Coordinates of C-alpha atoms in Angstrom, one line a residue:
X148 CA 11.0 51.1 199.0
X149 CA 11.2 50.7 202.7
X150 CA 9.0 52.9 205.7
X151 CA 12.2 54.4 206.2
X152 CA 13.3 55.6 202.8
X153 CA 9.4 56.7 202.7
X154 CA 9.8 59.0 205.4
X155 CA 12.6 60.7 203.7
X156 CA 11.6 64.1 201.0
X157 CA 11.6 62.8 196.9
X158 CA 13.8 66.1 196.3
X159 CA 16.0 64.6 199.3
X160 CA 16.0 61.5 197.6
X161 CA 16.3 62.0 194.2
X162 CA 19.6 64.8 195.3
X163 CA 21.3 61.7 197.3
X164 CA 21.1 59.0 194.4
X165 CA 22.6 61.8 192.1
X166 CA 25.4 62.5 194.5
X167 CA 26.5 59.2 195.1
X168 CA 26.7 58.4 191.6
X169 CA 28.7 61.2 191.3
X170 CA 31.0 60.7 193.7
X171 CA 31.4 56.5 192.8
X172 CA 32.9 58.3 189.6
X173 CA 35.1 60.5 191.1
X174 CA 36.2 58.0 193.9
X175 CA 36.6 55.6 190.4
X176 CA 38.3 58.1 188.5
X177 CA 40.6 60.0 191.0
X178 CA 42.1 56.9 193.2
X179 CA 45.4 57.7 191.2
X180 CA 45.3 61.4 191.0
X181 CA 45.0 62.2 195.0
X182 CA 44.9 65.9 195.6
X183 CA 44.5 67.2 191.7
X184 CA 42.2 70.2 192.7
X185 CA 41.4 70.7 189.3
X186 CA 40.2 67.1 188.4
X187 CA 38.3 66.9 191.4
X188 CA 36.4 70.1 190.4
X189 CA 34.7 68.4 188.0
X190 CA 33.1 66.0 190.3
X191 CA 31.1 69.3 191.8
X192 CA 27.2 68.1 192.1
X193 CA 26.1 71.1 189.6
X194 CA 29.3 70.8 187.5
X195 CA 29.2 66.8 186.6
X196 CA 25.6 67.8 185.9
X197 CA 26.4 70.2 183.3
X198 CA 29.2 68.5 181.7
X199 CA 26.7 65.1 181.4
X200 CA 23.9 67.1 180.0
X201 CA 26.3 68.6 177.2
X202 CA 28.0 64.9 176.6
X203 CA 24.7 63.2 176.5
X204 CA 23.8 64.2 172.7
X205 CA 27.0 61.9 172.4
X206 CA 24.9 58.9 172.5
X207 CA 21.7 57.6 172.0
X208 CA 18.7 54.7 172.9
X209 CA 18.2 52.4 170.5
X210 CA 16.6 49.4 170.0
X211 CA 17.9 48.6 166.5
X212 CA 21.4 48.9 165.7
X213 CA 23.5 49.3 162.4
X214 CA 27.4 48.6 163.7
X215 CA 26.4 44.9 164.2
X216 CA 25.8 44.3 160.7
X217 CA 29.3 46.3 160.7
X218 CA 31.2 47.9 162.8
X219 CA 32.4 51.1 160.4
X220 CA 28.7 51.7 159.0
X221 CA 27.7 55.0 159.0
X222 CA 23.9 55.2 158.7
X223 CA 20.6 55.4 161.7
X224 CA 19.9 53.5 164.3
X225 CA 16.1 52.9 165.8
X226 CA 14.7 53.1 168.8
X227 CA 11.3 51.8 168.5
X228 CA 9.6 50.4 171.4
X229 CA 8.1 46.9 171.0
X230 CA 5.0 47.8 172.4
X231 CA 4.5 50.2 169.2
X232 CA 5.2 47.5 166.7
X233 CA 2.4 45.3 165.3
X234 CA 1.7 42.2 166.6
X235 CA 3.0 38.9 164.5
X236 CA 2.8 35.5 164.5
X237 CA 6.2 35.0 164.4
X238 CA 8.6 35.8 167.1
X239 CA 10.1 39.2 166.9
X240 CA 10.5 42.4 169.0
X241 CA 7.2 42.9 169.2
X242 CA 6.6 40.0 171.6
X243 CA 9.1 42.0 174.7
X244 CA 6.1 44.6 175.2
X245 CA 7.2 47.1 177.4
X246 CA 9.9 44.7 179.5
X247 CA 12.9 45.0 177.3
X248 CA 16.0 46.7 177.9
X249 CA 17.3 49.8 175.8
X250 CA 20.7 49.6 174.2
X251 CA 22.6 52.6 173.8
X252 CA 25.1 53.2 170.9
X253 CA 27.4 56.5 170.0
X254 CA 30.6 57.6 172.0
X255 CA 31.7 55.3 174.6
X256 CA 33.6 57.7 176.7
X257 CA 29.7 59.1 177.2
X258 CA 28.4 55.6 178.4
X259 CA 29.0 57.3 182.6
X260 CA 26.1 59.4 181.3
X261 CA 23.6 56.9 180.4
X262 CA 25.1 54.4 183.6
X263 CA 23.7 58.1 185.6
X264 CA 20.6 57.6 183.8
X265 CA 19.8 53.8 184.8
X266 CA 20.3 54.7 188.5
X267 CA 16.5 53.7 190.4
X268 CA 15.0 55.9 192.6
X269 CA 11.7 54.8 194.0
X270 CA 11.7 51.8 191.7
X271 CA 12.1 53.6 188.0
X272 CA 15.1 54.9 186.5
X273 CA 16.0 58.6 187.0
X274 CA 15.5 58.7 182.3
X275 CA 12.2 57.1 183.7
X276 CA 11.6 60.2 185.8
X277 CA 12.8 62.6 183.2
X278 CA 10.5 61.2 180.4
X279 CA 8.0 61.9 183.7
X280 CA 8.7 65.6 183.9
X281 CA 9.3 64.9 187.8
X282 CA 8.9 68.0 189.8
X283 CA 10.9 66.7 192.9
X284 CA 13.8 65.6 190.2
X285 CA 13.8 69.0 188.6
X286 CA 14.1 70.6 192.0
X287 CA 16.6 68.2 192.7
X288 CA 19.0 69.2 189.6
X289 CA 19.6 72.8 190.3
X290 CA 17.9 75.4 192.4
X291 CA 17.4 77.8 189.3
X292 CA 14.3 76.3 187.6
X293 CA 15.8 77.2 184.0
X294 CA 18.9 74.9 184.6
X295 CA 17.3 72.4 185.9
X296 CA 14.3 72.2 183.0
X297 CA 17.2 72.7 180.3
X298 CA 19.4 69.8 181.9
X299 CA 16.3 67.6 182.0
X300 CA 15.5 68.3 178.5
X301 CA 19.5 67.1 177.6
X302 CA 19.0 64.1 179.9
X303 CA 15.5 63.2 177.6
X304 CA 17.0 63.7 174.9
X305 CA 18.8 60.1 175.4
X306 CA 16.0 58.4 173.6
X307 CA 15.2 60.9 170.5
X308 CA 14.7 59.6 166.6
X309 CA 17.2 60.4 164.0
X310 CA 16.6 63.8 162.5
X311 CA 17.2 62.4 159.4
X312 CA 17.0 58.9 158.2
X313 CA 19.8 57.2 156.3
X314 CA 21.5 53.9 155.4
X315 CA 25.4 53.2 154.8
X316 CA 27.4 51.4 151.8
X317 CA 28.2 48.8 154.4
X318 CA 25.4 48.1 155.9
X319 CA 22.7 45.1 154.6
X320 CA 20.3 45.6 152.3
X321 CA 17.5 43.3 150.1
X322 CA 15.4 43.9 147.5
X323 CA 11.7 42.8 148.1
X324 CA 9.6 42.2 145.6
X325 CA 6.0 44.0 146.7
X326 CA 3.5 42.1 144.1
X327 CA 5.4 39.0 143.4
X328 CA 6.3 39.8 139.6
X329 CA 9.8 39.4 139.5
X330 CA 10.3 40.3 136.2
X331 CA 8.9 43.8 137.0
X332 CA 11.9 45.5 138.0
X333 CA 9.5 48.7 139.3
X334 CA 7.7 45.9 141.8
X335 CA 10.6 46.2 144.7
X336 CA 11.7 47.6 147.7
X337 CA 14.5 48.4 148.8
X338 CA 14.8 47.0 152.7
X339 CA 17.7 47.5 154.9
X340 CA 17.2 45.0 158.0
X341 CA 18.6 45.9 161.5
X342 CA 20.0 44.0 164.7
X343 CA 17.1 43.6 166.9
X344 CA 19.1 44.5 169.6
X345 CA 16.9 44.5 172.5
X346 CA 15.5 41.0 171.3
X347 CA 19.0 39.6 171.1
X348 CA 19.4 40.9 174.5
X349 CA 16.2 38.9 175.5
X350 CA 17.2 35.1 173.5
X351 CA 20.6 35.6 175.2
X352 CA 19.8 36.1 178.8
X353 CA 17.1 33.2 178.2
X354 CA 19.7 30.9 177.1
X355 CA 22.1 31.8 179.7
X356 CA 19.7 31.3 182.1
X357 CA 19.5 27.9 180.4
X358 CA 22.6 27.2 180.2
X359 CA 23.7 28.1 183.8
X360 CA 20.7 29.1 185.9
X361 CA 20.7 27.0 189.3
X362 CA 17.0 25.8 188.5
X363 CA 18.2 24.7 184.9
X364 CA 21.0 22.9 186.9
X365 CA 18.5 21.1 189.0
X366 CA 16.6 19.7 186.6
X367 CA 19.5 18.6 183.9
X368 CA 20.9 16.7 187.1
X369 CA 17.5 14.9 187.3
X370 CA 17.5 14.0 183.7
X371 CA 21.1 12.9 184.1
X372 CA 20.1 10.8 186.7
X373 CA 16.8 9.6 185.4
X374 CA 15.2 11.0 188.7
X375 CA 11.6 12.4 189.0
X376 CA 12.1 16.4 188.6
X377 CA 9.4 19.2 189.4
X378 CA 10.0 21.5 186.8
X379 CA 10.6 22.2 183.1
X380 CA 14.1 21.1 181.6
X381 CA 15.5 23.8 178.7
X382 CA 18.2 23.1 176.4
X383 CA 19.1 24.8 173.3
X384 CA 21.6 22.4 170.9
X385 CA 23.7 23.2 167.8
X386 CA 24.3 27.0 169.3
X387 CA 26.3 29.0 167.0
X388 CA 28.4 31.9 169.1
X389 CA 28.8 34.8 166.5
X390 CA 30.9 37.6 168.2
X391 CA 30.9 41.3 168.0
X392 CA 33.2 43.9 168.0
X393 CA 36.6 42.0 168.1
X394 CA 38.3 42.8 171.4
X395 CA 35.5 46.5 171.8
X396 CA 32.2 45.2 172.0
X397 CA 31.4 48.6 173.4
X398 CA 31.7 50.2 170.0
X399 CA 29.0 48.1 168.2
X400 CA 26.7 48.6 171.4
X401 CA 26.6 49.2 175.2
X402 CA 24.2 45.9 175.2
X403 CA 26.7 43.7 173.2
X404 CA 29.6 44.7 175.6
X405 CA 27.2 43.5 178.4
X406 CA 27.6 40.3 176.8
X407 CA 31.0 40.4 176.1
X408 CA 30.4 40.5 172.3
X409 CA 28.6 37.1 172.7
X410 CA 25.8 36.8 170.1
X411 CA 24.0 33.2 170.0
X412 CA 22.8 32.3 167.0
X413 CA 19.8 29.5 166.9
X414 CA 20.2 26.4 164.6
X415 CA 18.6 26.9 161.6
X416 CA 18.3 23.0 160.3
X417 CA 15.2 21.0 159.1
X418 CA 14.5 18.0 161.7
X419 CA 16.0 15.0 160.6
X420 CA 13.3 12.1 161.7
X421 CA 15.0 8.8 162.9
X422 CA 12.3 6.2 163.7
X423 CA 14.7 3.4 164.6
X424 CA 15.5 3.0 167.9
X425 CA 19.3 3.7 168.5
X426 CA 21.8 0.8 168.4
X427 CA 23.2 -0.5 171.6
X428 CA 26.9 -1.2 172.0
X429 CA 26.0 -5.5 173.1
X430 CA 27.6 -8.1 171.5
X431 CA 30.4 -5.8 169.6
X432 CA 33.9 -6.0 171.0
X433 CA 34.9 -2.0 170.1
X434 CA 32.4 0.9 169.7
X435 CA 35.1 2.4 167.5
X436 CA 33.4 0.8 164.7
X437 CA 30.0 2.5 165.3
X438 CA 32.0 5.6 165.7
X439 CA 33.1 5.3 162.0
X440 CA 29.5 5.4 161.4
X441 CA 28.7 8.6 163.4
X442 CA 27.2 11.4 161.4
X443 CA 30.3 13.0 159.7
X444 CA 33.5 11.0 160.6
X445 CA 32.9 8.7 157.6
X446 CA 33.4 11.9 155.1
X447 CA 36.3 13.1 158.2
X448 CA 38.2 10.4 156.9
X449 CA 38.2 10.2 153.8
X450 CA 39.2 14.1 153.9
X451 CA 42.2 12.8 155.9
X452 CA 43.0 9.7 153.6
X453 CA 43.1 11.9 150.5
X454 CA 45.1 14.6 151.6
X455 CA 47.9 11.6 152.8
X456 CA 47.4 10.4 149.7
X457 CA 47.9 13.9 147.6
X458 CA 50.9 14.6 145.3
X459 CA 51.3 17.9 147.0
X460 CA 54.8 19.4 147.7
X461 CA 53.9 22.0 150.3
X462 CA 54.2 20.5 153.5
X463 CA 53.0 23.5 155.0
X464 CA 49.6 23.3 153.4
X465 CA 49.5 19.7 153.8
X466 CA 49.9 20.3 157.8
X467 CA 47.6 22.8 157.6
X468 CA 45.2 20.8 156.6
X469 CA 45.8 17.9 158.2
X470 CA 45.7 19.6 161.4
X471 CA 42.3 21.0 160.5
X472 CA 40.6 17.6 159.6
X473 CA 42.6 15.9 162.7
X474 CA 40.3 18.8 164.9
X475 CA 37.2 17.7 163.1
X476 CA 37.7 14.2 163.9
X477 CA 39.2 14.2 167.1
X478 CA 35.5 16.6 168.5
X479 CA 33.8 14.2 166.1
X480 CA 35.1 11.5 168.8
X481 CA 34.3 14.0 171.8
X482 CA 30.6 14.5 170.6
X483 CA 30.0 10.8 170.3
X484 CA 31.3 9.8 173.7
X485 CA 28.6 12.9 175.1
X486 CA 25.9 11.6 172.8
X487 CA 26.2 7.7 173.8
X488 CA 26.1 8.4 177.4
X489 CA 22.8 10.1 177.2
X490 CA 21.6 7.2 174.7
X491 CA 21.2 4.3 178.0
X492 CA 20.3 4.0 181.5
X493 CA 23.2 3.8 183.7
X494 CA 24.1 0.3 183.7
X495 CA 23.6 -1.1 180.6
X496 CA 27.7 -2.3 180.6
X497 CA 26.4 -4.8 182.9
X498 CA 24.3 -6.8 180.2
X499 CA 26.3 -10.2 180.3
X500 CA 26.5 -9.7 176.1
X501 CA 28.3 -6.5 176.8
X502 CA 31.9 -7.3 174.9
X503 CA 33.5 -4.2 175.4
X504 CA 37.1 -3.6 176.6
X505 CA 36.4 -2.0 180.1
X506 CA 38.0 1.1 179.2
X507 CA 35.4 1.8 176.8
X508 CA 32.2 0.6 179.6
X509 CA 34.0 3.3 181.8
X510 CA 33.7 6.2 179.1
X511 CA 30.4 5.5 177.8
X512 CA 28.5 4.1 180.8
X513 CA 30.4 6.5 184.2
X514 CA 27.2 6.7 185.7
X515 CA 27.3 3.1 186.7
X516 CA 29.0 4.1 189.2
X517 CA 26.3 5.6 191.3
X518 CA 24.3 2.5 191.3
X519 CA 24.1 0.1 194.1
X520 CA 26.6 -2.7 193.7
X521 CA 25.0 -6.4 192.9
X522 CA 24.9 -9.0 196.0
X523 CA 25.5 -11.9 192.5
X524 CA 28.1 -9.3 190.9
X525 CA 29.7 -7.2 193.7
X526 CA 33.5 -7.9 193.7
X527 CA 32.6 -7.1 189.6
X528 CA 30.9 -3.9 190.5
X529 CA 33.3 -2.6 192.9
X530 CA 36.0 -3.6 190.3
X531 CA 34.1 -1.3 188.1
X532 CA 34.1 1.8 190.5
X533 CA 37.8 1.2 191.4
X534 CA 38.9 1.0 187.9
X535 CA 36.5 4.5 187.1
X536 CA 38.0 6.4 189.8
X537 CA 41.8 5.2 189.1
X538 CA 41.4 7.0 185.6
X539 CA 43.7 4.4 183.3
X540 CA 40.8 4.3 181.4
X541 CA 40.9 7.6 179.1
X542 CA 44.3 6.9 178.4
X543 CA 43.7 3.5 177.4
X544 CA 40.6 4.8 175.2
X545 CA 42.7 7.3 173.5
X546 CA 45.0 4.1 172.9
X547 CA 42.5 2.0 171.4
X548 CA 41.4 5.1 169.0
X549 CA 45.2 6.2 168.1
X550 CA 45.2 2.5 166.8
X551 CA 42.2 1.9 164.9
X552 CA 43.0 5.5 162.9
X553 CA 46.4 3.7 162.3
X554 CA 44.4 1.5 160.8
X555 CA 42.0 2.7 158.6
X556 CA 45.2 4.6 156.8
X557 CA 46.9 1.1 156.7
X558 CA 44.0 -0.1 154.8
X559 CA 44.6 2.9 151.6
X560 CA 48.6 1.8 152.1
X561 CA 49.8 4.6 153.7
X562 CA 52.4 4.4 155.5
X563 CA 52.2 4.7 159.2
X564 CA 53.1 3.8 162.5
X565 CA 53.5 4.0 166.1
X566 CA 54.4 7.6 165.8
X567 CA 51.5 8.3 164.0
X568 CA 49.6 6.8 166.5
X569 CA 51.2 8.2 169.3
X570 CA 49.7 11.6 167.6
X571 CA 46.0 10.2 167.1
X572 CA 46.1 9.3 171.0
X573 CA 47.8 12.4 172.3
X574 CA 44.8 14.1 170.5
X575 CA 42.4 11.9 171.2
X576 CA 39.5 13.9 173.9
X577 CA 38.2 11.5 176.4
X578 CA 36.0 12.8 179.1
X579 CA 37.2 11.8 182.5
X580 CA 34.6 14.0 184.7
X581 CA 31.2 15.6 183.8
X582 CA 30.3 15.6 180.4
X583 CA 31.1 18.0 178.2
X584 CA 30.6 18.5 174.0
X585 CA 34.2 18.8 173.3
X586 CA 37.2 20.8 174.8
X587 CA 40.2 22.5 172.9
X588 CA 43.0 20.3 172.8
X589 CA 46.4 21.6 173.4
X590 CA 49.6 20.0 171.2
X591 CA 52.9 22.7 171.4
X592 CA 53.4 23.0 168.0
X593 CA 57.0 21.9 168.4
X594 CA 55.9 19.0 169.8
X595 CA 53.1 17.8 167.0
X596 CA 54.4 14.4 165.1
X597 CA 54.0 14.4 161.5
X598 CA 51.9 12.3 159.2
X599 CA 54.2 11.1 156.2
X600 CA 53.0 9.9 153.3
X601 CA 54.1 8.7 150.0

């Protein structure tokens, strides 16, 4: 708050935060509807008042919601503030304390109410204010005390728990055993667990912040780089995006529509301990070969071969199919091209028992070309940077990998050829640029060659 807004009455400024709200929703509302007397009549100061404090019972503060275990249960949600829960070991809501933010589920057309709420005057919201019993507010709602202290009780109302407690046939429940006897059918309880909304809230703002904060940024350049860096380096891997609410996310939560339905979920895996330093790509004339090895593609193709191989007599399944395990391969590919960059420092290609085609050097060691060129080596290194900047070199790697597919099926007899091969490489996902995990290829299905086999 600034010496000037300081100088200025709390009734004063409590009465002009409501009013511009107000009229932000009738500007927002009325743009199309110019000189409807009627409409704008409900954008009167004491009459939006009114009509929010009757719509507000239409929704509700949670912290805990039901619709994202599924979006046509019918049962309570919580709002329980984390600061209230008992402290744990293990991360849960508890951990936000009082800086978390408050979902709000219930009738959508009511979420203007609870956007009225969130409005900040002096540095709290105006439900901050309410919960408060403000004086200055209340004079600020309506001149006639009882209006006003009967619209603030509406407005307070926002965050109220259930006046009756009950679960849905769709939502999630477990029994838990209480004593450990199993065999005791008496010993359990029945549990129905609830979206931690607020705390999804939390993990996903953290991993956006992550994923596409500018300090984040600064410091996976450095890493990229191999440059000293000032600061911490996050990164969470093997994210699962789990959306809600189809094409409404505002009808599971106002929270989850902030995210756009976007849910992250954390990998749940074991670590898998590899003591062996990784492999390096000298001496070998193809990484292709290693590829076959990558965690995956081995069982990838032996999905593919067997389906090629099938008796079945529904070429519509069989394309189905295909198409599927062609996906799985083809970001198999991607991931290992991202994964081998990050294995070396830039400019391992120029080992002299470095055997690869240079298409494949280009794809798996680009940042070579920010290094200084060698006095011994230059017209080899500017060849290098020439060559990576001309971008043959995806195209040719795609080539090489439409090719040794070919092969592989040659090996179990089937019987392909440069059409098939044409397919693989059209497929085929070679970064040119940045780095990336994989990216959706696009094939118009017209287009899309088929794999025969007999």
């Amino acid at each position: 708050m600034d010496e000037t807004s300081d100088q200025i009455p709390r009734i004063t400024r409590f009465r002009s935060a409501i009013a511009a709200f107000i009229d932000e929703r009738k500007e927002a509302k009325l743009k199309d509807a110019e000189g409807d007397a009627a409409q704008a009549a409900k954008y009167d100061y004491s009459t939006w008042l009114a009509d929010a404090a009757r719509r507000v019972t239409q929704i509700q503060a949670v912290t805990h919601v039901l619709k994202a275990t599924h979006p046509d249960a019918r049962g309570s949600s919580l709002h329980i503030p984390p600061e209230s829960l008992p402290p744990h070991a293990e991360i849960g809501t508890h951990v936000l304390g009082d800086q978390y933010a408050d979902d709000i589920v219930g009738n959508a057309a009511a979420l203007d109410v609870y956007k009225f709420l969130k409005r900040e005057v002096d540095g709290k919201r105006l439900l901050d204010w309410f919960l408060l019993n403000d004086a200055d507010l209340l004079a600020a709602l309506d001149n006639d005390e009882a209006t006003a202290l009967e619209w603030a009780t509406a407005f307070k109302s926002l965050i109220r728990p259930a006046a009756s407690l009950a679960s849905h046939g769709l939502a999630k429940q477990v029994y838990w055993c209480l004593k450990g006897d199993p065999t005791d059918d008496t010993d359990f309880q029945l549990l129905q667990p609830l979206f931690a909304s607020s705390l999804a809230h939390a993990v996903h703002q953290e991993i956006q912040s992550a994923r596409f904060g500018e300090i984040n940024k600064l410091a996976r350049q450095a890493r990229r780089k191999q440059e000293p860096h000032d600061g911490v380096y996050r990164d969470y891997r093997n994210l699962v995006m789990r959306k809600l609410g189809g094409t409404k996310p505002q009808n599971i939560s106002q929270l989850n529509s902030d995210r756009g339905g976007t849910n992250y979920l954390l990998a749940s895996l074991p670590p898998i301990w590899d003591q062996d330093r990784p492999r390096n790509f000298l001496k070998i004339e193809s990484v292709l070969e290693r590829f076959r090895h990558y965690p995956g593609v081995r069982e990838q193709l032996h999905a593919l071969c067997s389906l090629l191989e099938s008796d079945s007599t529904s070429i519509k399944e069989i394309r189905g199919q295909r198409k599927q395990i062609e996906q799985e391969i083809i970001q198999s590919l991607a991931a290992f091209g991202l994964a081998s960059r990050e294995l070396f420092k830039p400019g391992w290609s120029r080992d002299p028992d470095c055997k690869l085609p240079l298409c494949e050097q280009l794809w798996l060691d680009p940042d070579r070309i920010s290094l200084p060129p060698r006095e011994e080596h230059l017209e080899e290194d500017q060849a290098f940077v020439a060559a990576f900047h001309w971008k043959d070199w995806p195209d040719q790697v795609a080539q090489r990998f439409g090719s040794w597919l070919n092969a592989i099926l040659r090996e179990r007899k089937l019987p392909v050829g440069d059409a098939e091969q044409k397919n693989w490489a059209k497929q085929a996902i070679i970064e040119a640029e940045s780095p990336m995990p994989f990216k959706p290829s696009v094939i118009p299905a017209d287009s899309e060659q088929e794999v025969t086999h007999g």
